[in-house]
């Protein structure tokens, strides 16, 4: 039991940190530009596929740096030449633009790399068990993922709290108009923030690619969970996104490792009901409903705390 | 008070205007009646049926997006649940030999949509804007994932099917042949379109517009925007349920794809491409997108990419959609200055076509090299034959894209200038939009 608890906690924190790598970019972009980047998970996917392709050409370690740079440059270009233009047509048009972009990116990835998963392997330098805990080998690559995401988290915190750019970004989170009035080049800040945000998502993609499945539907699978994180944490709240990421990471990981169901708790259902929908609910295990846990959490949060865990804004 | 009303309210419509208004609907009904006589092939009937379903679905979506300003990413939930309930209803009705004919069954789908919209809507519509969009997405994922868990009701991956011909009969129609299904769908489409048009003319429809434009002001006037959004959400769910029911009757099957994100995305695409600013917009969009997706899928394997790029182009360059583009020309047409801009249009057309051709060439060449690299490099796409592996194709494609985009920029700028001139000329002639 303790073994399960420790391993699940480690995996949960890891998944949560990966989520936060993406959610942080999404939150900052949303707060500054007022647009929810629907294509954010697509940049995570692009990061994974760029990482895969580059690691074939130049090896994993250079790919870890080049792939996010490429994806970030692409993101900045999207902001500069796409979103800025659409901005005139209002927020709905901006959101729809990123929606169409997500759709197109998925199609393009399918055309180039196909629909089936690609063979993105863990680099051999990290392909060994890091430590053995209760007879379970914990892979070193997972520890590496955890370290990278924590390092980026610390770096992000440092930049946001200590640097001049961070101050401007922080100010723009709450008072975007005032920042513009103070004479900062808001357009360039927006482009920079968009580029950095998408690059962070791409970093998550490169390090998650070998551990999870690198496939053309990975954006569609992760995207909705990302939005749940942002809403549950509170729109535009960076600490909220952090708490929500960890919460959802832990909930999902623990749910997957639990095998209980009503049937195992209260004994099998009487055979009279075997053919009805009640049997489905009775027999389903916690692990099977793990995918819908984030959405249940979303609905609960909306009922009891509509502005999100740490959110302050009503809209 | 009476004086204020009489000065603000538009004059009571004259008899001829009323006649014109009703004539449009009668004319539409006549067209729907004779359409299968003109295009009688099986493929055409299927297409018309799909278009009818899509029209109801898109219009119901526009109650949210166009009328109330609610961007939903999960409208297919109500469509899908309506479809599933109808399949179950048909099975129950035919098993128990209940005296309910098939033409009444879509109402069951509508009521299902209404029920679930009423159930899920109260939480979803608490907030508008981006928050609502994300909540609708979360709720849609919740329902779509649950559908795969509740296997006995939703039938898992395979879905559930029913036989529509075994129901209680009136007029000796068994609804086996597609032509009878066409008339069923056409009748429901006409009914639903009239009902949804009427909805936009009610005080509720008007207050929905107000909530879209300025919710704060609506609150000051004494309405609760949340309640208004909730009511609009319920109506949208009702009509989406009818559309889903008709789809289920048409295919005699309902599966989890009905509820999925792709279905929600498609209705969003067709509504927005048609134009959300006018009542007729979603109808245009539904026809356009259905025909486009059917014909493009014959032409190229990557039609969804073209579709996505087209959608991005509409969002970027024509936020009013196709209808918005057409309606822009109304003041020019009425002012009689439309002829002035036609030459500029023709000039702008050439580089735009070149740009599009270059893009198509590039995409098709890339597709050829990644999807089927071993095949014959001489390929044909959209009526153009070319060699996908020769460098000349690459050079031509690159040239067309670069030169086309530069020239198109200049030509469209010229067109904008000509447009302004024509518009001010129209104003000078005394016509004001």
XYZ file of C-alpha atoms in Angstrom:
748
model
C 0.000 0.000 0.000
C 2.803 2.404 0.929
C 4.610 1.355 -2.234
C 1.597 2.249 -4.332
C 1.260 5.532 -2.479
C 4.885 6.586 -2.967
C 5.057 5.603 -6.635
C 1.715 7.218 -7.432
C 2.711 10.406 -5.640
C 5.947 10.587 -7.644
C 4.118 9.957 -10.921
C 1.342 12.348 -9.976
C 3.746 15.173 -9.166
C 5.568 14.467 -12.424
C 2.367 14.623 -14.489
C 1.293 17.706 -12.575
C 4.587 19.475 -13.285
C 4.278 18.642 -16.977
C 0.766 20.056 -16.947
C 2.035 23.174 -15.243
C 4.736 23.674 -17.891
C 1.883 24.051 -20.362
C -0.704 25.662 -18.123
C 1.729 28.408 -17.069
C 2.202 29.531 -20.676
C -1.519 29.295 -21.328
C -2.362 31.341 -18.231
C 0.134 34.108 -18.935
C -0.985 34.301 -22.584
C -4.616 34.401 -21.516
C -4.030 37.110 -18.938
C -2.025 39.347 -21.235
C -3.678 38.885 -24.584
C -7.126 38.024 -23.290
C -7.202 35.112 -25.693
C -7.377 31.488 -24.738
C -4.872 29.756 -26.974
C -6.769 26.708 -28.157
C -3.693 25.565 -30.062
C -1.505 25.478 -26.942
C -1.590 21.696 -26.710
C -0.774 21.594 -30.420
C 2.536 23.295 -29.691
C 3.180 20.628 -27.055
C 2.580 18.070 -29.812
C 4.796 19.973 -32.251
C 7.513 19.999 -29.585
C 7.303 16.220 -29.273
C 7.417 15.650 -33.033
C 10.187 18.201 -33.627
C 12.088 16.551 -30.795
C 11.579 13.145 -32.375
C 12.749 14.277 -35.803
C 15.712 16.282 -34.514
C 16.848 13.520 -32.179
C 17.132 11.303 -35.245
C 19.256 13.859 -37.017
C 21.365 15.420 -34.267
C 20.663 13.381 -31.133
C 18.383 13.913 -28.146
C 20.311 16.554 -26.216
C 20.587 19.169 -28.975
C 16.962 18.390 -29.871
C 15.924 19.237 -26.315
C 17.074 22.820 -26.987
C 16.393 23.261 -30.687
C 12.852 21.856 -30.781
C 11.410 24.321 -28.213
C 13.211 27.186 -29.980
C 11.622 26.179 -33.286
C 8.176 25.784 -31.761
C 8.558 29.075 -29.900
C 9.562 30.888 -33.090
C 6.525 29.380 -34.781
C 4.356 30.531 -31.886
C 5.758 34.069 -32.071
C 5.074 34.089 -35.818
C 1.497 32.964 -35.212
C 1.018 35.867 -32.804
C 2.699 38.417 -35.038
C 1.105 37.518 -38.382
C -2.105 35.781 -37.335
C -3.533 36.740 -33.968
C -2.580 40.401 -34.168
C -4.559 40.687 -37.364
C -7.541 38.749 -36.041
C -7.513 40.823 -32.846
C -9.495 43.539 -34.676
C -12.352 41.086 -35.172
C -12.858 40.517 -31.457
C -12.195 37.830 -28.874
C -14.473 35.216 -30.374
C -12.635 35.461 -33.687
C -9.284 35.122 -31.856
C -10.422 32.021 -30.028
C -11.791 30.559 -33.268
C -8.534 31.371 -35.040
C -6.569 29.288 -32.545
C -9.257 26.592 -32.780
C -8.802 26.413 -36.562
C -5.039 26.455 -36.050
C -5.210 23.462 -33.701
C -7.288 21.637 -36.297
C -4.832 22.467 -39.098
C -1.729 21.573 -37.029
C -3.184 18.151 -36.234
C -3.830 17.564 -39.945
C -0.329 18.695 -40.910
C 1.280 16.446 -38.291
C -0.798 13.556 -39.613
C 0.344 14.261 -43.142
C 4.027 14.436 -42.252
C 4.374 11.783 -39.544
C 1.290 9.646 -40.096
C -1.469 8.651 -37.703
C 0.309 5.855 -35.856
C 2.717 6.522 -32.962
C 6.326 7.275 -33.890
C 9.289 5.504 -32.325
C 10.565 8.230 -29.989
C 12.945 6.479 -27.571
C 14.394 7.431 -24.247
C 18.070 8.456 -24.768
C 20.372 5.595 -23.823
C 22.246 7.763 -21.307
C 19.094 7.868 -19.180
C 17.773 4.376 -19.851
C 18.459 2.809 -16.453
C 16.585 2.541 -13.157
C 17.350 5.513 -10.927
C 16.573 3.780 -7.665
C 14.677 0.788 -6.407
C 11.866 1.432 -4.010
C 9.904 -1.458 -2.495
C 11.106 -3.765 -5.295
C 9.919 -1.324 -8.018
C 12.527 0.143 -10.331
C 11.904 3.826 -10.841
C 13.240 4.854 -14.279
C 15.925 7.525 -14.379
C 14.207 9.245 -17.306
C 11.201 10.047 -15.138
C 13.487 11.600 -12.544
C 15.057 13.599 -15.356
C 11.617 14.807 -16.478
C 10.811 15.827 -12.927
C 14.106 17.673 -12.536
C 13.741 19.508 -15.847
C 10.224 20.661 -15.051
C 11.196 21.747 -11.537
C 14.234 23.598 -12.929
C 12.088 25.416 -15.467
C 9.525 26.175 -12.786
C 12.234 27.686 -10.578
C 13.674 29.603 -13.521
C 10.256 30.947 -14.454
C 9.605 32.019 -10.876
C 12.976 33.777 -10.732
C 12.417 35.594 -14.039
C 8.899 36.630 -13.084
C 9.784 37.840 -9.600
C 13.263 39.288 -10.054
C 13.762 40.489 -13.622
C 12.489 43.631 -15.299
C 10.688 41.685 -18.007
C 9.042 39.609 -15.297
C 7.831 42.757 -13.577
C 6.275 44.015 -16.781
C 4.630 40.657 -17.425
C 3.307 40.587 -13.878
C 1.947 44.095 -14.233
C 0.381 43.182 -17.549
C -1.385 40.245 -15.904
C -3.558 42.550 -13.875
C -3.331 45.923 -15.652
C -2.592 45.296 -19.332
C -3.792 48.737 -20.434
C -1.716 50.585 -17.855
C 1.424 48.772 -19.045
C 0.689 50.014 -22.546
C 0.114 53.549 -21.315
C 3.476 53.493 -19.539
C 5.172 53.286 -22.910
C 6.185 49.648 -23.133
C 6.068 48.091 -26.549
C 3.054 45.975 -25.757
C 3.073 44.345 -29.186
C 6.600 43.049 -28.730
C 5.899 41.879 -25.175
C 2.855 39.989 -26.439
C 4.891 38.334 -29.169
C 7.628 37.437 -26.709
C 5.185 36.046 -24.158
C 3.414 34.021 -26.826
C 6.715 32.655 -28.102
C 7.987 31.767 -24.613
C 4.656 30.231 -23.660
C 4.552 27.983 -26.707
C 8.247 27.125 -26.240
C 7.493 25.974 -22.673
C 4.709 23.758 -24.018
C 7.190 22.391 -26.564
C 9.714 21.614 -23.793
C 6.996 19.598 -22.103
C 6.411 17.862 -25.427
C 10.069 16.957 -25.970
C 10.562 15.503 -22.498
C 7.149 13.810 -22.381
C 7.387 12.411 -25.920
C 9.620 9.396 -25.158
C 7.841 8.580 -21.883
C 4.278 8.868 -23.199
C 3.090 8.091 -26.725
C 4.118 10.513 -29.482
C 1.093 10.439 -31.760
C -0.958 12.882 -33.810
C -3.867 12.772 -31.349
C -1.795 13.720 -28.294
C -2.860 17.368 -28.545
C -6.538 16.487 -28.715
C -6.156 14.200 -25.690
C -4.330 16.700 -23.521
C -5.911 19.983 -24.662
C -9.200 19.697 -22.777
C -7.406 18.701 -19.542
C -5.245 21.797 -19.907
C -8.337 23.989 -20.075
C -9.725 22.244 -17.013
C -6.498 23.111 -15.171
C -6.779 26.760 -16.150
C -10.455 27.041 -15.145
C -10.074 25.074 -11.911
C -7.055 27.124 -10.887
C -8.839 30.348 -11.721
C -8.506 32.138 -15.046
C -5.378 34.256 -15.118
C -3.978 33.027 -11.800
C -0.494 31.561 -12.043
C -0.399 30.106 -8.494
C -3.874 28.738 -9.140
C -2.658 26.996 -12.273
C 0.189 25.480 -10.241
C -2.122 24.115 -7.545
C -4.633 22.838 -10.092
C -1.923 21.159 -12.187
C -0.620 19.220 -9.204
C -4.149 18.432 -8.023
C -5.230 17.028 -11.374
C -1.924 15.219 -11.871
C -2.290 13.495 -8.494
C -6.007 12.731 -8.883
C -5.523 11.119 -12.268
C -2.469 9.102 -11.268
C -4.069 7.806 -8.088
C -7.313 6.995 -9.876
C -5.482 4.967 -12.509
C -3.752 2.859 -9.851
C -6.930 2.054 -7.925
C -8.962 -0.941 -8.942
C -11.989 -0.603 -6.686
C -15.562 -0.540 -7.883
C -19.004 -0.779 -6.322
C -18.923 -4.476 -7.132
C -15.707 -5.044 -5.200
C -16.883 -2.917 -2.278
C -20.442 -4.198 -1.869
C -20.320 -7.536 -3.658
C -21.714 -8.344 -7.094
C -25.022 -6.949 -8.270
C -28.005 -9.276 -8.243
C -28.308 -10.984 -11.632
C -31.734 -9.370 -12.211
C -29.996 -6.139 -13.141
C -27.183 -7.671 -15.184
C -28.522 -6.400 -18.497
C -29.338 -2.843 -17.396
C -27.212 0.284 -17.305
C -26.972 -0.129 -13.536
C -24.567 -3.008 -14.173
C -22.200 -0.629 -15.968
C -22.054 1.731 -13.023
C -21.748 -1.132 -10.573
C -18.907 -2.838 -12.404
C -16.811 0.160 -13.498
C -13.489 0.508 -11.674
C -11.955 3.716 -10.415
C -9.166 3.223 -12.954
C -11.693 3.200 -15.780
C -13.234 6.507 -14.767
C -9.825 8.185 -14.325
C -10.134 9.993 -17.692
C -13.322 11.751 -16.617
C -12.061 12.743 -13.151
C -10.727 16.158 -14.286
C -14.089 17.030 -15.820
C -15.991 15.950 -12.719
C -13.659 18.196 -10.744
C -14.407 21.004 -13.198
C -18.165 20.700 -12.721
C -17.785 20.548 -8.928
C -15.571 23.637 -8.913
C -18.046 25.481 -11.116
C -20.885 24.703 -8.750
C -19.095 25.564 -5.519
C -16.455 28.105 -6.520
C -17.137 29.540 -9.993
C -14.073 31.795 -10.072
C -11.705 28.846 -9.595
C -9.524 27.842 -6.654
C -7.330 30.939 -6.491
C -9.066 33.079 -9.078
C -10.344 36.542 -8.418
C -11.861 37.562 -11.727
C -15.475 36.782 -12.382
C -15.126 36.641 -16.168
C -45.787 56.236 -22.787
C -47.889 55.595 -25.883
C -46.194 58.494 -27.643
C -42.769 57.064 -26.888
C -43.743 53.636 -28.163
C -45.249 55.000 -31.335
C -42.154 57.043 -32.084
C -39.708 54.237 -31.313
C -41.495 51.162 -32.633
C -41.296 50.605 -36.385
C -44.506 51.212 -38.331
C -46.902 48.337 -38.600
C -45.943 46.414 -41.771
C -48.033 47.135 -44.839
C -50.118 44.399 -46.422
C -47.718 43.985 -49.348
C -44.741 43.559 -47.023
C -46.574 40.920 -45.043
C -47.446 39.154 -48.271
C -43.799 39.250 -49.311
C -42.766 37.806 -45.957
C -45.177 34.873 -46.127
C -44.422 34.353 -49.808
C -40.785 33.596 -48.911
C -41.814 30.737 -46.635
C -44.382 29.344 -49.086
C -41.776 29.560 -51.829
C -39.242 27.696 -49.656
C -41.802 24.983 -48.946
C -42.497 24.627 -52.673
C -38.785 24.334 -53.443
C -38.400 21.639 -50.798
C -41.344 19.780 -52.376
C -40.082 19.809 -55.955
C -36.357 19.450 -55.206
C -36.373 15.616 -55.326
C -38.262 15.764 -58.637
C -35.397 17.731 -60.195
C -32.487 15.875 -58.589
C -33.857 12.389 -58.155
C -30.640 10.368 -57.802
C -30.029 8.535 -54.536
C -26.843 10.495 -53.866
C -28.646 13.820 -54.235
C -31.396 12.763 -51.830
C -28.827 11.702 -49.222
C -27.024 15.020 -49.651
C -30.267 16.979 -49.232
C -31.101 14.999 -46.106
C -27.671 15.728 -44.627
C -28.021 19.404 -45.513
C -31.422 19.582 -43.799
C -30.047 18.051 -40.597
C -27.042 20.356 -40.738
C -29.276 23.420 -41.220
C -31.268 22.692 -38.058
C -28.100 21.937 -36.097
C -26.278 25.071 -37.290
C -29.253 27.326 -36.660
C -29.638 25.911 -33.163
C -25.948 26.621 -32.623
C -26.431 30.172 -33.795
C -29.023 30.735 -31.059
C -25.987 30.466 -28.777
C -23.155 31.999 -30.794
C -24.900 34.555 -32.983
C -27.897 35.614 -30.910
C -26.571 35.325 -27.349
C -22.820 35.529 -27.891
C -22.068 32.192 -26.241
C -19.222 30.318 -27.917
C -19.841 26.639 -27.221
C -17.390 23.840 -27.969
C -19.784 21.146 -26.845
C -23.015 21.619 -28.740
C -22.870 18.075 -30.134
C -23.717 16.744 -26.651
C -27.388 17.659 -27.096
C -27.380 16.534 -30.722
C -25.880 13.168 -29.761
C -28.069 12.564 -26.718
C -31.145 13.356 -28.832
C -29.961 10.818 -31.382
C -29.315 8.096 -28.793
C -32.648 8.575 -27.055
C -34.467 8.417 -30.381
C -32.812 5.119 -31.317
C -33.850 3.702 -27.936
C -37.335 5.174 -28.369
C -37.748 3.564 -31.801
C -36.697 0.209 -30.359
C -39.112 0.532 -27.432
C -41.967 1.736 -29.630
C -41.595 -1.085 -32.134
C -41.150 -3.702 -29.395
C -44.320 -2.637 -27.578
C -46.250 -1.710 -30.748
C -47.101 1.731 -29.388
C -49.252 3.898 -31.707
C -46.559 6.553 -32.304
C -45.680 7.212 -35.960
C -42.113 8.010 -37.027
C -42.777 11.687 -37.934
C -43.455 12.426 -34.272
C -40.301 10.698 -33.021
C -37.904 13.668 -33.618
C -39.882 15.483 -30.948
C -38.549 12.926 -28.458
C -35.027 13.879 -29.515
C -35.861 17.556 -29.074
C -37.241 16.993 -25.594
C -34.138 14.983 -24.694
C -31.943 17.840 -25.858
C -34.069 20.253 -23.873
C -33.900 18.080 -20.752
C -30.112 17.762 -20.797
C -29.610 21.410 -21.715
C -31.819 22.358 -18.774
C -29.834 20.009 -16.530
C -26.302 20.996 -17.584
C -27.046 24.547 -18.693
C -27.548 26.166 -15.311
C -23.943 25.546 -14.284
C -22.481 26.226 -17.736
C -24.212 29.546 -18.341
C -23.178 31.101 -15.039
C -20.381 32.773 -16.925
C -20.097 33.997 -20.479
C -17.178 34.569 -22.820
C -14.027 32.473 -22.641
C -15.010 30.802 -19.369
C -18.226 29.537 -20.932
C -16.304 28.219 -23.934
C -13.985 26.194 -21.718
C -16.780 24.953 -19.492
C -18.745 23.766 -22.516
C -15.644 21.919 -23.668
C -15.188 20.284 -20.252
C -18.842 19.240 -20.021
C -18.679 17.845 -23.562
C -15.600 15.780 -22.700
C -17.321 14.561 -19.542
C -20.387 13.339 -21.452
C -18.380 11.909 -24.362
C -16.086 9.944 -21.999
C -19.022 8.747 -19.914
C -20.679 7.472 -23.087
C -17.842 5.001 -23.500
C -18.230 3.795 -19.907
C -22.019 3.294 -19.947
C -21.859 0.549 -22.535
C -25.346 -0.892 -22.242
C -26.965 2.454 -23.005
C -24.531 3.912 -25.547
C -23.353 0.640 -27.097
C -19.627 1.320 -26.664
C -17.561 1.896 -29.794
C -20.051 0.255 -32.151
C -23.077 2.284 -31.098
C -26.667 1.112 -31.170
C -28.969 0.664 -34.129
C -32.694 0.516 -34.786
C -35.118 -0.281 -37.591
C -37.190 2.759 -38.521
C -39.613 0.888 -40.787
C -41.346 -1.153 -38.081
C -43.284 1.690 -36.483
C -46.983 2.550 -36.485
C -47.885 3.693 -40.002
C -49.933 6.627 -41.214
C -50.721 7.178 -44.918
C -49.053 3.848 -45.626
C -45.528 5.290 -45.536
C -43.028 2.885 -44.041
C -40.053 5.334 -44.263
C -37.828 2.718 -45.833
C -36.903 4.565 -49.055
C -34.658 7.639 -48.842
C -37.279 9.819 -50.590
C -39.696 9.421 -47.672
C -36.914 10.198 -45.208
C -36.101 13.251 -47.325
C -39.653 14.551 -46.985
C -39.639 13.838 -43.257
C -36.395 15.779 -42.816
C -37.550 18.579 -45.143
C -40.776 19.029 -43.189
C -38.971 19.127 -39.857
C -36.329 21.465 -41.257
C -38.976 23.921 -42.435
C -40.802 23.713 -39.113
C -37.623 24.172 -37.092
C -36.390 27.062 -39.249
C -39.719 28.871 -38.889
C -39.722 28.242 -35.132
C -36.169 29.501 -34.726
C -36.884 32.547 -36.864
C -39.938 33.276 -34.754
C -37.760 32.920 -31.648
C -35.489 35.724 -32.838
C -38.543 38.022 -33.101
C -39.808 37.388 -29.580
C -38.888 39.622 -26.637
C -36.699 36.766 -25.404
C -34.818 36.757 -28.705
C -34.290 40.500 -28.424
C -33.100 40.372 -24.836
C -30.677 37.617 -25.895
C -29.162 40.090 -28.372
C -28.928 42.622 -25.571
C -27.146 40.120 -23.304
C -24.700 39.446 -26.117
C -23.952 43.128 -26.648
C -24.029 44.546 -23.139
C -24.842 42.235 -20.231
C -24.170 44.912 -17.628
C -26.764 47.213 -19.110
C -29.269 44.341 -19.223
C -28.719 43.871 -15.503
C -29.474 47.519 -14.893
C -32.693 47.239 -16.876
C -33.718 44.476 -14.503
C -33.064 41.207 -16.280
C -30.718 38.518 -15.065
C -28.246 37.752 -17.888
C -27.650 34.315 -16.398
C -31.345 33.406 -16.749
C -31.454 34.778 -20.305
C -28.371 32.787 -21.281
C -29.885 29.713 -19.642
C -33.130 30.055 -21.616
C -31.229 30.506 -24.882
C -29.144 27.463 -23.974
C -32.297 25.385 -23.415
C -33.802 26.402 -26.762
C -30.519 25.631 -28.535
C -30.431 22.215 -26.845
C -34.009 21.515 -27.939
C -33.357 22.185 -31.630
C -29.989 20.399 -31.528
C -31.849 17.378 -30.139
C -34.246 17.480 -33.097
C -31.297 17.594 -35.502
C -29.656 14.665 -33.736
C -32.920 12.711 -33.833
C -33.248 13.254 -37.586
C -29.636 12.164 -38.080
C -30.276 9.008 -36.042
C -33.426 8.270 -38.095
C -31.528 8.923 -41.318
C -28.650 6.551 -40.503
C -30.643 4.183 -38.227
C -27.657 4.173 -35.875
C -26.228 6.318 -33.088
C -22.626 6.008 -31.906
C -20.235 7.904 -29.705
C -19.026 10.012 -32.669
C -22.376 11.854 -32.485
C -21.354 13.308 -29.134
C -17.727 13.893 -29.966
C -15.521 16.934 -30.334
C -15.398 16.588 -34.126
C -19.176 16.968 -34.373
C -19.057 20.041 -32.120
C -16.249 21.444 -34.249
C -18.110 20.846 -37.503
C -21.205 22.747 -36.404
C -19.016 25.599 -35.210
C -17.243 25.634 -38.589
C -20.411 25.638 -40.674
C -22.136 28.272 -38.557
C -19.179 30.625 -38.546
C -18.302 30.128 -42.212
C -21.903 30.901 -43.132
C -21.917 34.013 -40.972
C -23.263 34.480 -37.461
C -24.532 38.014 -37.971
C -27.587 37.125 -40.054
C -30.339 34.607 -39.526
C -29.725 33.095 -42.957
C -25.969 32.756 -42.332
C -25.978 29.307 -40.678
C -28.284 28.007 -43.434
C -25.802 29.146 -46.076
C -22.950 27.709 -44.007
C -24.671 24.348 -43.516
C -25.301 23.983 -47.259
C -21.806 25.171 -48.168
C -19.913 23.039 -45.657
C -21.920 19.870 -46.323
C -21.460 20.155 -50.074
C -17.796 21.157 -49.658
C -16.955 18.251 -47.374
C -18.719 15.769 -49.653
C -17.047 17.043 -52.826
C -13.580 17.782 -51.371
C -13.293 14.296 -49.914
C -13.581 12.941 -53.459
C -10.841 15.247 -54.730
C -8.083 14.924 -52.154
C -7.242 12.705 -49.167
C -6.272 15.697 -47.033
C -9.522 17.622 -47.465
C -9.695 18.301 -43.721
C -6.503 20.336 -43.927
C -7.972 22.500 -46.710
C -11.085 22.794 -44.634
C -9.145 23.990 -41.601
C -7.110 26.464 -43.673
C -10.302 27.783 -45.265
C -11.805 28.281 -41.824
C -8.699 30.166 -40.658
C -8.934 32.347 -43.784
C -12.589 33.143 -43.072
C -11.851 34.016 -39.436
C -8.932 36.224 -40.469
C -10.253 38.006 -43.533
C -14.048 37.715 -43.438
C -15.263 37.629 -39.825
C -18.812 38.136 -41.075
C -18.703 34.839 -42.931
C -20.035 34.265 -46.437
C -23.303 36.044 -45.710
C -21.461 38.978 -44.219
C -19.368 39.248 -47.389
C -22.452 39.246 -49.590
C -24.342 41.700 -47.404
C -21.401 44.125 -47.574
C -22.339 44.710 -51.197
C -25.898 45.728 -50.444
C -25.295 49.471 -50.093
C -23.299 49.465 -53.339
C -26.000 47.538 -55.139
C -28.724 49.852 -53.887
C -26.634 52.925 -54.637
C -25.934 51.591 -58.131
C -22.142 51.779 -57.822
C -21.370 48.075 -57.752
C -20.010 48.289 -61.316
C -17.207 50.586 -60.181
C -15.451 47.936 -58.145
C -15.846 45.000 -60.514
C -12.594 45.733 -62.427
C -10.652 45.840 -59.145
C -12.240 42.537 -58.177
C -11.076 40.965 -61.413
C -7.550 42.294 -60.900
C -7.472 41.011 -57.310
C -8.757 37.636 -58.437
C -5.684 36.782 -60.540
C -2.956 36.926 -57.855
C -5.309 35.361 -55.306
C -5.930 32.426 -57.603
C -2.186 32.143 -58.221
C -1.531 32.076 -54.474
C -4.167 29.408 -53.902
C -2.853 27.307 -56.798
C 0.682 27.544 -55.414
C -0.487 26.454 -51.957
C -2.446 23.529 -53.380
C 0.566 22.462 -55.468
C 2.853 22.611 -52.446
C 0.443 20.733 -50.158
C -0.313 18.028 -52.710
C 3.395 17.533 -53.453
C 4.230 17.199 -49.760
C 1.317 14.835 -49.247
C 2.536 12.735 -52.133
C 6.023 12.435 -50.633
C 4.936 11.650 -47.076
C 1.734 9.630 -47.463
C 2.456 7.499 -50.536
C 6.126 7.975 -51.481
C 6.352 4.817 -53.588
C 3.611 5.737 -56.050
C 3.854 7.190 -59.525
C 5.074 10.803 -59.153
C 2.764 12.040 -61.931
C -0.259 13.000 -59.876
C -3.471 14.801 -60.544
C -5.177 17.067 -58.051
C -8.107 19.434 -58.609
C -7.826 18.866 -62.358
C -4.111 19.809 -62.490
C -1.641 17.167 -63.620
C 1.945 17.545 -62.488
C 5.058 15.597 -61.587
C 5.438 15.644 -57.815
C 9.126 14.775 -57.731
C 10.452 17.184 -60.357
C 12.135 20.346 -59.041
C 10.158 22.420 -61.563
C 6.968 21.746 -59.611
C 8.659 23.007 -56.470
C 9.939 26.126 -58.187
C 6.555 26.883 -59.727
C 4.771 26.359 -56.411
C 7.235 28.573 -54.555
C 7.047 31.264 -57.233
C 3.239 31.223 -57.241
C 3.097 31.509 -53.443
C 5.633 34.324 -53.122
C 4.623 36.356 -56.187
C 0.939 35.664 -55.584
C 1.012 36.851 -51.981
C 2.922 40.028 -52.833
C 0.674 40.870 -55.786
C -2.470 39.902 -53.872
C -1.540 42.324 -51.095
C -1.243 45.195 -53.566
C -4.375 44.210 -55.491
C -6.508 43.883 -52.385
C -5.280 47.257 -51.123
C -6.359 48.720 -54.458
C -9.696 46.994 -54.118
C -10.195 48.478 -50.659
C -9.575 51.929 -52.115
C -12.007 51.344 -54.976
C -14.475 50.081 -52.423
C -14.273 53.259 -50.358
C -14.750 55.380 -53.474
C -17.751 53.351 -54.587
C -19.286 53.542 -51.127
C -18.925 57.299 -50.875
C -20.321 57.610 -54.399
C -23.302 55.550 -53.293
C -23.732 57.852 -50.305
C -23.584 60.904 -52.550
C -26.372 59.486 -54.633
C -28.474 59.569 -51.533
C -28.345 55.978 -50.404
C -27.159 55.432 -46.842
C -26.651 51.949 -45.499
